[in-house]
Amino acid sequence: MSQHVLYRTVQVDGLAMFYREAGPQDAPTMLLLHGLPSSSRMFEPLFARLADRSHLVAPDDPGFGHSDWPDPQHFAYTFDHYAEIMHHCTEAPGLARYTLYMQDYGGPVGFRMAVAHPDRIEALIVQNAVAHNEGLGAPWQTRRAFWADRAANESALRTNLLSLPAPRTRHVGNDPNVERYDPDLWTDEFAFLTQPGQAGIQSDLFYDYRTNVDAYPQWQAWMRRQQPRLLVLWGKYDLSFDLSEPEAYRRDVPKAAVHVLDAGHFALDTAADQMAQLVRGFMT
């Protein structure tokens, strides 16, 4: 990589928002939106492989990474709010148009941004992010119960999302080749999740996830209407989301390029070279 990564913080809506940026300013831009419980750090493998020909910008969501973690009593941890903040965050580096790269939680943030400002979207790249109800896998039984009765299911939800086995399962899934995974991936995330205030932040945000399910038909209709250029990269060992989801995207956008990879929910863990090659081809 010939381009240095810059680590920047900008004030957005009263928050200190951290983001990573690399690549030529006049190159095609990708805005990379991370998932739970990661941060912009998850995109380091792509920064290392793509910043010679692409302009990459990857922010940390509020409550994640190096962005501010405001108290949930004074800050709405909702996906609507995140999308609004991320829209304003794009103004700092002057992003007028960009390809949205969305993973996990990045999907509901990014789709809200795309629907609200379709003129800014060059293309979409989806990496293990859901926009169809059938894409939610078996672990969502506990999570749907939490949405139906938060008080009765708060403890079970926190175990399901925040205990040490949870981040390990998110990374490894049912991949038989466990030795390919660096255990620092999930022990670092568990250390993050056990920081003071994190349980409340993540619980509030996940309670709002129910609004994403309600919005899926709107996002699907937007894709069918707009027919955006779409690349779907899907780790097949993901236990969080169903393997039917990649083809669901192709139903909405028949010309979508869909690739199911020998990888997990965080496919960059083990398939970074292949994914970078696919993304590079898609961006050129």
PDB file of C-alpha atoms in Angstrom:
ATOM      1  CA  MET A   1       0.000   0.000   0.000  1.00  0.00           C
ATOM      2  CA  SER A   2       1.417   3.360  -1.022  1.00  0.00           C
ATOM      3  CA  GLN A   3      -1.044   5.473   0.964  1.00  0.00           C
ATOM      4  CA  HIS A   4      -0.810   6.141   4.691  1.00  0.00           C
ATOM      5  CA  VAL A   5      -3.896   5.691   6.861  1.00  0.00           C
ATOM      6  CA  LEU A   6      -4.931   8.851   8.701  1.00  0.00           C
ATOM      7  CA  TYR A   7      -6.778   8.643  12.021  1.00  0.00           C
ATOM      8  CA  ARG A   8      -9.039  11.649  12.442  1.00  0.00           C
ATOM      9  CA  THR A   9     -11.650  13.003  14.823  1.00  0.00           C
ATOM     10  CA  VAL A  10     -14.290  15.554  13.869  1.00  0.00           C
ATOM     11  CA  GLN A  11     -17.101  17.206  15.816  1.00  0.00           C
ATOM     12  CA  VAL A  12     -20.488  16.071  14.501  1.00  0.00           C
ATOM     13  CA  ASP A  13     -23.757  16.972  16.224  1.00  0.00           C
ATOM     14  CA  GLY A  14     -21.915  17.609  19.462  1.00  0.00           C
ATOM     15  CA  LEU A  15     -19.998  14.313  19.342  1.00  0.00           C
ATOM     16  CA  ALA A  16     -16.340  13.563  18.743  1.00  0.00           C
ATOM     17  CA  MET A  17     -16.548  11.183  15.766  1.00  0.00           C
ATOM     18  CA  PHE A  18     -13.485   9.136  14.873  1.00  0.00           C
ATOM     19  CA  TYR A  19     -12.780   7.874  11.370  1.00  0.00           C
ATOM     20  CA  ARG A  20      -9.996   6.267   9.364  1.00  0.00           C
ATOM     21  CA  GLU A  21      -9.165   7.654   5.948  1.00  0.00           C
ATOM     22  CA  ALA A  22      -6.728   6.593   3.252  1.00  0.00           C
ATOM     23  CA  GLY A  23      -6.217   6.736  -0.484  1.00  0.00           C
ATOM     24  CA  PRO A  24      -6.179   9.419  -3.179  1.00  0.00           C
ATOM     25  CA  GLN A  25      -8.813  12.113  -2.693  1.00  0.00           C
ATOM     26  CA  ASP A  26      -9.665  12.044  -6.404  1.00  0.00           C
ATOM     27  CA  ALA A  27     -10.136   8.256  -6.509  1.00  0.00           C
ATOM     28  CA  PRO A  28     -13.539   6.525  -6.247  1.00  0.00           C
ATOM     29  CA  THR A  29     -14.721   6.780  -2.643  1.00  0.00           C
ATOM     30  CA  MET A  30     -15.964   4.034  -0.355  1.00  0.00           C
ATOM     31  CA  LEU A  31     -17.764   4.815   2.896  1.00  0.00           C
ATOM     32  CA  LEU A  32     -17.341   1.726   5.069  1.00  0.00           C
ATOM     33  CA  LEU A  33     -19.877   1.138   7.860  1.00  0.00           C
ATOM     34  CA  HIS A  34     -18.985  -1.425  10.513  1.00  0.00           C
ATOM     35  CA  GLY A  35     -21.002  -3.947  12.516  1.00  0.00           C
ATOM     36  CA  LEU A  36     -21.464  -5.166  16.089  1.00  0.00           C
ATOM     37  CA  PRO A  37     -19.355  -5.218  18.216  1.00  0.00           C
ATOM     38  CA  SER A  38     -16.549  -4.022  15.992  1.00  0.00           C
ATOM     39  CA  SER A  39     -15.431  -0.602  14.798  1.00  0.00           C
ATOM     40  CA  SER A  40     -13.706   0.852  11.752  1.00  0.00           C
ATOM     41  CA  ARG A  41     -10.791  -1.350  12.811  1.00  0.00           C
ATOM     42  CA  MET A  42     -12.519  -4.299  11.122  1.00  0.00           C
ATOM     43  CA  PHE A  43     -11.727  -2.722   7.734  1.00  0.00           C
ATOM     44  CA  GLU A  44      -7.952  -2.610   8.233  1.00  0.00           C
ATOM     45  CA  PRO A  45      -7.466  -5.547   5.813  1.00  0.00           C
ATOM     46  CA  LEU A  46      -9.188  -3.584   3.037  1.00  0.00           C
ATOM     47  CA  PHE A  47      -7.283  -0.392   3.829  1.00  0.00           C
ATOM     48  CA  ALA A  48      -4.056  -2.371   3.481  1.00  0.00           C
ATOM     49  CA  ARG A  49      -5.091  -3.747   0.087  1.00  0.00           C
ATOM     50  CA  LEU A  50      -7.178  -1.058  -1.610  1.00  0.00           C
ATOM     51  CA  ALA A  51      -5.926   2.368  -0.567  1.00  0.00           C
ATOM     52  CA  ASP A  52      -3.616   2.656  -3.559  1.00  0.00           C
ATOM     53  CA  ARG A  53      -6.562   3.146  -5.950  1.00  0.00           C
ATOM     54  CA  SER A  54      -9.573   3.914  -3.747  1.00  0.00           C
ATOM     55  CA  HIS A  55     -10.427   6.673  -1.307  1.00  0.00           C
ATOM     56  CA  LEU A  56     -11.549   4.876   1.884  1.00  0.00           C
ATOM     57  CA  VAL A  57     -13.395   6.479   4.796  1.00  0.00           C
ATOM     58  CA  ALA A  58     -14.480   4.339   7.761  1.00  0.00           C
ATOM     59  CA  PRO A  59     -16.118   6.000  10.808  1.00  0.00           C
ATOM     60  CA  ASP A  60     -16.746   4.536  14.258  1.00  0.00           C
ATOM     61  CA  ASP A  61     -20.399   4.662  15.289  1.00  0.00           C
ATOM     62  CA  PRO A  62     -21.258   6.536  18.508  1.00  0.00           C
ATOM     63  CA  GLY A  63     -20.746   4.100  21.377  1.00  0.00           C
ATOM     64  CA  PHE A  64     -18.111   2.164  19.416  1.00  0.00           C
ATOM     65  CA  GLY A  65     -14.359   2.351  18.977  1.00  0.00           C
ATOM     66  CA  HIS A  66     -12.840   5.804  19.389  1.00  0.00           C
ATOM     67  CA  SER A  67     -16.003   7.861  18.826  1.00  0.00           C
ATOM     68  CA  ASP A  68     -17.798   9.307  21.843  1.00  0.00           C
ATOM     69  CA  TRP A  69     -19.883   7.008  24.034  1.00  0.00           C
ATOM     70  CA  PRO A  70     -22.634   9.329  25.335  1.00  0.00           C
ATOM     71  CA  ASP A  71     -24.843   8.240  28.219  1.00  0.00           C
ATOM     72  CA  PRO A  72     -27.995   6.495  26.927  1.00  0.00           C
ATOM     73  CA  GLN A  73     -30.052   8.659  29.274  1.00  0.00           C
ATOM     74  CA  HIS A  74     -29.061  11.692  27.205  1.00  0.00           C
ATOM     75  CA  PHE A  75     -28.522  10.178  23.743  1.00  0.00           C
ATOM     76  CA  ALA A  76     -30.841   8.146  21.515  1.00  0.00           C
ATOM     77  CA  TYR A  77     -29.080   4.945  20.461  1.00  0.00           C
ATOM     78  CA  THR A  78     -31.253   4.298  17.420  1.00  0.00           C
ATOM     79  CA  PHE A  79     -30.479   3.458  13.821  1.00  0.00           C
ATOM     80  CA  ASP A  80     -32.384   6.529  12.629  1.00  0.00           C
ATOM     81  CA  HIS A  81     -30.092   8.673  14.777  1.00  0.00           C
ATOM     82  CA  TYR A  82     -26.989   6.845  13.578  1.00  0.00           C
ATOM     83  CA  ALA A  83     -27.944   7.401   9.933  1.00  0.00           C
ATOM     84  CA  GLU A  84     -28.436  11.115  10.564  1.00  0.00           C
ATOM     85  CA  ILE A  85     -25.062  11.383  12.309  1.00  0.00           C
ATOM     86  CA  MET A  86     -23.276   9.404   9.589  1.00  0.00           C
ATOM     87  CA  HIS A  87     -24.819  11.619   6.931  1.00  0.00           C
ATOM     88  CA  HIS A  88     -23.381  14.663   8.725  1.00  0.00           C
ATOM     89  CA  CYS A  89     -20.097  12.813   9.237  1.00  0.00           C
ATOM     90  CA  THR A  90     -19.633  12.514   5.466  1.00  0.00           C
ATOM     91  CA  GLU A  91     -19.577  16.289   5.220  1.00  0.00           C
ATOM     92  CA  ALA A  92     -16.283  16.602   7.144  1.00  0.00           C
ATOM     93  CA  PRO A  93     -14.151  14.820   4.513  1.00  0.00           C
ATOM     94  CA  GLY A  94     -16.335  16.328   1.769  1.00  0.00           C
ATOM     95  CA  LEU A  95     -17.935  13.141   0.466  1.00  0.00           C
ATOM     96  CA  ALA A  96     -20.464  14.145  -2.187  1.00  0.00           C
ATOM     97  CA  ARG A  97     -20.832  10.675  -3.760  1.00  0.00           C
ATOM     98  CA  TYR A  98     -19.614   7.319  -2.589  1.00  0.00           C
ATOM     99  CA  THR A  99     -20.014   3.576  -2.687  1.00  0.00           C
ATOM    100  CA  LEU A 100     -21.564   2.341   0.545  1.00  0.00           C
ATOM    101  CA  TYR A 101     -19.829  -0.712   2.029  1.00  0.00           C
ATOM    102  CA  MET A 102     -22.120  -2.127   4.723  1.00  0.00           C
ATOM    103  CA  GLN A 103     -21.483  -4.948   7.191  1.00  0.00           C
ATOM    104  CA  ASP A 104     -23.988  -6.095   9.852  1.00  0.00           C
ATOM    105  CA  TYR A 105     -25.174  -2.939  11.712  1.00  0.00           C
ATOM    106  CA  GLY A 106     -23.735  -0.948   8.823  1.00  0.00           C
ATOM    107  CA  GLY A 107     -26.608  -2.276   6.691  1.00  0.00           C
ATOM    108  CA  PRO A 108     -29.485  -0.571   8.514  1.00  0.00           C
ATOM    109  CA  VAL A 109     -27.458   2.622   8.827  1.00  0.00           C
ATOM    110  CA  GLY A 110     -26.443   2.595   5.178  1.00  0.00           C
ATOM    111  CA  PHE A 111     -29.851   1.704   3.750  1.00  0.00           C
ATOM    112  CA  ARG A 112     -31.402   4.599   5.661  1.00  0.00           C
ATOM    113  CA  MET A 113     -28.773   6.888   4.163  1.00  0.00           C
ATOM    114  CA  ALA A 114     -29.367   5.516   0.665  1.00  0.00           C
ATOM    115  CA  VAL A 115     -33.147   5.921   0.844  1.00  0.00           C
ATOM    116  CA  ALA A 116     -32.832   9.463   2.218  1.00  0.00           C
ATOM    117  CA  HIS A 117     -30.095  10.596  -0.201  1.00  0.00           C
ATOM    118  CA  PRO A 118     -30.069   8.334  -3.285  1.00  0.00           C
ATOM    119  CA  ASP A 119     -28.215  11.003  -5.275  1.00  0.00           C
ATOM    120  CA  ARG A 120     -25.119  10.392  -3.134  1.00  0.00           C
ATOM    121  CA  ILE A 121     -24.912   6.654  -3.777  1.00  0.00           C
ATOM    122  CA  GLU A 122     -22.610   5.388  -6.516  1.00  0.00           C
ATOM    123  CA  ALA A 123     -23.062   1.712  -5.630  1.00  0.00           C
ATOM    124  CA  LEU A 124     -23.642  -0.698  -2.737  1.00  0.00           C
ATOM    125  CA  ILE A 125     -21.395  -3.387  -1.314  1.00  0.00           C
ATOM    126  CA  VAL A 126     -23.095  -5.684   1.203  1.00  0.00           C
ATOM    127  CA  GLN A 127     -21.034  -7.959   3.443  1.00  0.00           C
ATOM    128  CA  ASN A 128     -23.188 -10.120   5.734  1.00  0.00           C
ATOM    129  CA  ALA A 129     -25.852  -7.469   6.313  1.00  0.00           C
ATOM    130  CA  VAL A 130     -29.561  -8.264   6.150  1.00  0.00           C
ATOM    131  CA  ALA A 131     -32.414  -6.498   4.351  1.00  0.00           C
ATOM    132  CA  HIS A 132     -34.969  -9.359   4.332  1.00  0.00           C
ATOM    133  CA  ASN A 133     -36.797 -10.891   7.274  1.00  0.00           C
ATOM    134  CA  GLU A 134     -35.958 -14.447   6.210  1.00  0.00           C
ATOM    135  CA  GLY A 135     -32.269 -13.548   6.473  1.00  0.00           C
ATOM    136  CA  LEU A 136     -32.423 -13.470  10.268  1.00  0.00           C
ATOM    137  CA  GLY A 137     -31.133 -16.810  11.551  1.00  0.00           C
ATOM    138  CA  ALA A 138     -31.804 -19.032  14.573  1.00  0.00           C
ATOM    139  CA  PRO A 139     -30.255 -16.738  17.258  1.00  0.00           C
ATOM    140  CA  TRP A 140     -32.968 -14.190  16.498  1.00  0.00           C
ATOM    141  CA  GLN A 141     -35.591 -16.166  18.430  1.00  0.00           C
ATOM    142  CA  THR A 142     -34.149 -14.800  21.692  1.00  0.00           C
ATOM    143  CA  ARG A 143     -33.790 -11.379  20.124  1.00  0.00           C
ATOM    144  CA  ARG A 144     -37.372 -11.230  18.850  1.00  0.00           C
ATOM    145  CA  ALA A 145     -38.565 -12.159  22.353  1.00  0.00           C
ATOM    146  CA  PHE A 146     -36.566  -9.204  23.665  1.00  0.00           C
ATOM    147  CA  TRP A 147     -38.322  -6.869  21.242  1.00  0.00           C
ATOM    148  CA  ALA A 148     -41.707  -8.201  22.341  1.00  0.00           C
ATOM    149  CA  ASP A 149     -41.001  -7.853  26.089  1.00  0.00           C
ATOM    150  CA  ARG A 150     -37.786  -6.043  26.899  1.00  0.00           C
ATOM    151  CA  ALA A 151     -38.030  -6.230  30.684  1.00  0.00           C
ATOM    152  CA  ALA A 152     -38.634  -9.981  30.757  1.00  0.00           C
ATOM    153  CA  ASN A 153     -35.875 -10.814  28.269  1.00  0.00           C
ATOM    154  CA  GLU A 154     -33.127  -8.260  28.995  1.00  0.00           C
ATOM    155  CA  SER A 155     -30.892 -10.762  30.809  1.00  0.00           C
ATOM    156  CA  ALA A 156     -31.175 -13.409  28.081  1.00  0.00           C
ATOM    157  CA  LEU A 157     -30.502 -10.825  25.382  1.00  0.00           C
ATOM    158  CA  ARG A 158     -27.354  -9.597  27.098  1.00  0.00           C
ATOM    159  CA  THR A 159     -26.051 -13.170  27.332  1.00  0.00           C
ATOM    160  CA  ASN A 160     -26.953 -13.712  23.683  1.00  0.00           C
ATOM    161  CA  LEU A 161     -25.073 -10.597  22.545  1.00  0.00           C
ATOM    162  CA  LEU A 162     -22.468  -9.665  25.128  1.00  0.00           C
ATOM    163  CA  SER A 163     -21.027 -12.773  26.825  1.00  0.00           C
ATOM    164  CA  LEU A 164     -17.567 -14.081  25.825  1.00  0.00           C
ATOM    165  CA  PRO A 165     -18.949 -16.985  23.723  1.00  0.00           C
ATOM    166  CA  ALA A 166     -21.088 -14.546  21.720  1.00  0.00           C
ATOM    167  CA  PRO A 167     -18.280 -12.626  19.941  1.00  0.00           C
ATOM    168  CA  ARG A 168     -16.387 -15.881  19.364  1.00  0.00           C
ATOM    169  CA  THR A 169     -19.447 -17.402  17.703  1.00  0.00           C
ATOM    170  CA  ARG A 170     -19.926 -14.264  15.610  1.00  0.00           C
ATOM    171  CA  HIS A 171     -16.419 -14.664  14.201  1.00  0.00           C
ATOM    172  CA  VAL A 172     -16.038 -18.437  13.872  1.00  0.00           C
ATOM    173  CA  GLY A 173     -19.650 -19.459  13.257  1.00  0.00           C
ATOM    174  CA  ASN A 174     -19.677 -23.072  12.091  1.00  0.00           C
ATOM    175  CA  ASP A 175     -16.385 -22.884  10.197  1.00  0.00           C
ATOM    176  CA  PRO A 176     -14.643 -26.248  10.772  1.00  0.00           C
ATOM    177  CA  ASN A 177     -11.251 -24.570  10.317  1.00  0.00           C
ATOM    178  CA  VAL A 178     -11.147 -22.819  13.686  1.00  0.00           C
ATOM    179  CA  GLU A 179      -7.370 -22.535  13.591  1.00  0.00           C
ATOM    180  CA  ARG A 180      -7.683 -19.872  10.874  1.00  0.00           C
ATOM    181  CA  TYR A 181      -9.081 -17.375  13.392  1.00  0.00           C
ATOM    182  CA  ASP A 182      -6.975 -15.151  15.631  1.00  0.00           C
ATOM    183  CA  PRO A 183      -8.559 -15.385  19.118  1.00  0.00           C
ATOM    184  CA  ASP A 184      -7.628 -11.738  19.711  1.00  0.00           C
ATOM    185  CA  LEU A 185     -10.555 -10.921  17.416  1.00  0.00           C
ATOM    186  CA  TRP A 186     -13.178 -11.935  19.980  1.00  0.00           C
ATOM    187  CA  THR A 187     -11.237 -11.362  23.206  1.00  0.00           C
ATOM    188  CA  ASP A 188     -10.623  -7.737  22.147  1.00  0.00           C
ATOM    189  CA  GLU A 189     -14.316  -7.315  21.359  1.00  0.00           C
ATOM    190  CA  PHE A 190     -15.331  -8.894  24.669  1.00  0.00           C
ATOM    191  CA  ALA A 191     -13.025  -6.478  26.492  1.00  0.00           C
ATOM    192  CA  PHE A 192     -14.764  -3.633  24.658  1.00  0.00           C
ATOM    193  CA  LEU A 193     -18.228  -4.937  25.539  1.00  0.00           C
ATOM    194  CA  THR A 194     -17.378  -5.155  29.247  1.00  0.00           C
ATOM    195  CA  GLN A 195     -16.384  -1.488  29.492  1.00  0.00           C
ATOM    196  CA  PRO A 196     -18.552   0.624  31.839  1.00  0.00           C
ATOM    197  CA  GLY A 197     -21.752   1.706  30.125  1.00  0.00           C
ATOM    198  CA  GLN A 198     -21.489  -0.666  27.177  1.00  0.00           C
ATOM    199  CA  ALA A 199     -24.219  -3.071  28.280  1.00  0.00           C
ATOM    200  CA  GLY A 200     -26.774  -0.271  28.378  1.00  0.00           C
ATOM    201  CA  ILE A 201     -25.622   1.202  25.062  1.00  0.00           C
ATOM    202  CA  GLN A 202     -25.748  -2.109  23.234  1.00  0.00           C
ATOM    203  CA  SER A 203     -29.054  -3.111  24.791  1.00  0.00           C
ATOM    204  CA  ASP A 204     -30.701   0.171  23.739  1.00  0.00           C
ATOM    205  CA  LEU A 205     -29.337  -0.084  20.229  1.00  0.00           C
ATOM    206  CA  PHE A 206     -30.378  -3.680  19.837  1.00  0.00           C
ATOM    207  CA  TYR A 207     -33.876  -2.943  21.118  1.00  0.00           C
ATOM    208  CA  ASP A 208     -34.152  -0.460  18.263  1.00  0.00           C
ATOM    209  CA  TYR A 209     -33.108  -3.163  15.779  1.00  0.00           C
ATOM    210  CA  ARG A 210     -36.794  -4.109  15.547  1.00  0.00           C
ATOM    211  CA  THR A 211     -37.275  -0.927  13.492  1.00  0.00           C
ATOM    212  CA  ASN A 212     -34.926  -2.336  10.878  1.00  0.00           C
ATOM    213  CA  VAL A 213     -37.146  -5.369  10.370  1.00  0.00           C
ATOM    214  CA  ASP A 214     -40.107  -3.033   9.907  1.00  0.00           C
ATOM    215  CA  ALA A 215     -38.110  -1.058   7.317  1.00  0.00           C
ATOM    216  CA  TYR A 216     -36.985  -4.067   5.232  1.00  0.00           C
ATOM    217  CA  PRO A 217     -39.882  -3.747   2.726  1.00  0.00           C
ATOM    218  CA  GLN A 218     -38.988  -0.088   2.146  1.00  0.00           C
ATOM    219  CA  TRP A 219     -35.327  -0.959   1.481  1.00  0.00           C
ATOM    220  CA  GLN A 220     -36.312  -3.785  -0.849  1.00  0.00           C
ATOM    221  CA  ALA A 221     -38.644  -1.487  -2.761  1.00  0.00           C
ATOM    222  CA  TRP A 222     -35.844   1.096  -3.045  1.00  0.00           C
ATOM    223  CA  MET A 223     -33.470  -1.512  -4.492  1.00  0.00           C
ATOM    224  CA  ARG A 224     -36.080  -2.783  -6.955  1.00  0.00           C
ATOM    225  CA  ARG A 225     -36.829   0.779  -8.047  1.00  0.00           C
ATOM    226  CA  GLN A 226     -33.266   2.120  -8.192  1.00  0.00           C
ATOM    227  CA  GLN A 227     -31.462  -1.044  -9.367  1.00  0.00           C
ATOM    228  CA  PRO A 228     -28.163   0.141  -7.854  1.00  0.00           C
ATOM    229  CA  ARG A 229     -24.869  -1.416  -8.800  1.00  0.00           C
ATOM    230  CA  LEU A 230     -24.608  -4.077  -6.094  1.00  0.00           C
ATOM    231  CA  LEU A 231     -21.878  -6.417  -4.903  1.00  0.00           C
ATOM    232  CA  VAL A 232     -22.804  -8.988  -2.240  1.00  0.00           C
ATOM    233  CA  LEU A 233     -19.975 -10.712  -0.355  1.00  0.00           C
ATOM    234  CA  TRP A 234     -21.216 -13.380   2.040  1.00  0.00           C
ATOM    235  CA  GLY A 235     -19.333 -15.531   4.534  1.00  0.00           C
ATOM    236  CA  LYS A 236     -21.138 -18.881   4.442  1.00  0.00           C
ATOM    237  CA  TYR A 237     -20.232 -19.899   8.012  1.00  0.00           C
ATOM    238  CA  ASP A 238     -22.237 -17.022   9.506  1.00  0.00           C
ATOM    239  CA  LEU A 239     -24.615 -18.299  12.205  1.00  0.00           C
ATOM    240  CA  SER A 240     -26.214 -14.898  12.777  1.00  0.00           C
ATOM    241  CA  PHE A 241     -27.766 -14.605   9.324  1.00  0.00           C
ATOM    242  CA  ASP A 242     -29.318 -17.170   7.013  1.00  0.00           C
ATOM    243  CA  LEU A 243     -27.501 -18.304   3.898  1.00  0.00           C
ATOM    244  CA  SER A 244     -30.602 -17.543   1.824  1.00  0.00           C
ATOM    245  CA  GLU A 245     -29.950 -13.807   2.185  1.00  0.00           C
ATOM    246  CA  PRO A 246     -27.455 -13.352  -0.700  1.00  0.00           C
ATOM    247  CA  GLU A 247     -29.973 -14.661  -3.230  1.00  0.00           C
ATOM    248  CA  ALA A 248     -32.685 -12.479  -1.701  1.00  0.00           C
ATOM    249  CA  TYR A 249     -30.600  -9.481  -2.773  1.00  0.00           C
ATOM    250  CA  ARG A 250     -30.386 -10.900  -6.289  1.00  0.00           C
ATOM    251  CA  ARG A 251     -34.192 -11.087  -6.430  1.00  0.00           C
ATOM    252  CA  ASP A 252     -34.311  -7.344  -5.790  1.00  0.00           C
ATOM    253  CA  VAL A 253     -31.374  -6.504  -8.067  1.00  0.00           C
ATOM    254  CA  PRO A 254     -31.073  -9.231 -10.742  1.00  0.00           C
ATOM    255  CA  LYS A 255     -27.764  -7.873 -12.061  1.00  0.00           C
ATOM    256  CA  ALA A 256     -26.138  -7.976  -8.601  1.00  0.00           C
ATOM    257  CA  ALA A 257     -22.763  -9.708  -8.344  1.00  0.00           C
ATOM    258  CA  VAL A 258     -23.134 -12.270  -5.540  1.00  0.00           C
ATOM    259  CA  HIS A 259     -20.220 -14.216  -4.047  1.00  0.00           C
ATOM    260  CA  VAL A 260     -20.555 -16.737  -1.208  1.00  0.00           C
ATOM    261  CA  LEU A 261     -17.175 -17.063   0.467  1.00  0.00           C
ATOM    262  CA  ASP A 262     -15.367 -19.645   2.576  1.00  0.00           C
ATOM    263  CA  ALA A 263     -15.569 -17.338   5.578  1.00  0.00           C
ATOM    264  CA  GLY A 264     -17.710 -16.283   8.536  1.00  0.00           C
ATOM    265  CA  HIS A 265     -19.801 -13.298   9.628  1.00  0.00           C
ATOM    266  CA  PHE A 266     -16.678 -11.116   9.618  1.00  0.00           C
ATOM    267  CA  ALA A 267     -15.474 -12.468   6.297  1.00  0.00           C
ATOM    268  CA  LEU A 268     -12.382 -10.256   6.251  1.00  0.00           C
ATOM    269  CA  ASP A 269     -10.995 -12.443   9.074  1.00  0.00           C
ATOM    270  CA  THR A 270     -10.061 -15.191   6.628  1.00  0.00           C
ATOM    271  CA  ALA A 271     -10.884 -14.061   3.067  1.00  0.00           C
ATOM    272  CA  ALA A 272      -9.367 -10.583   2.863  1.00  0.00           C
ATOM    273  CA  ASP A 273      -7.314 -11.212  -0.270  1.00  0.00           C
ATOM    274  CA  GLN A 274     -10.271 -12.632  -2.212  1.00  0.00           C
ATOM    275  CA  MET A 275     -12.615  -9.896  -1.015  1.00  0.00           C
ATOM    276  CA  ALA A 276     -10.173  -7.119  -1.867  1.00  0.00           C
ATOM    277  CA  GLN A 277      -9.798  -8.522  -5.378  1.00  0.00           C
ATOM    278  CA  LEU A 278     -13.579  -8.631  -5.831  1.00  0.00           C
ATOM    279  CA  VAL A 279     -14.048  -5.133  -4.471  1.00  0.00           C
ATOM    280  CA  ARG A 280     -11.241  -3.764  -6.633  1.00  0.00           C
ATOM    281  CA  GLY A 281     -12.839  -5.272  -9.724  1.00  0.00           C
ATOM    282  CA  PHE A 282     -16.234  -3.883  -8.767  1.00  0.00           C
ATOM    283  CA  MET A 283     -14.873  -0.374  -8.154  1.00  0.00           C
ATOM    284  CA  THR A 284     -13.062  -0.112 -11.489  1.00  0.00           C
TER     285      THR A 284
END
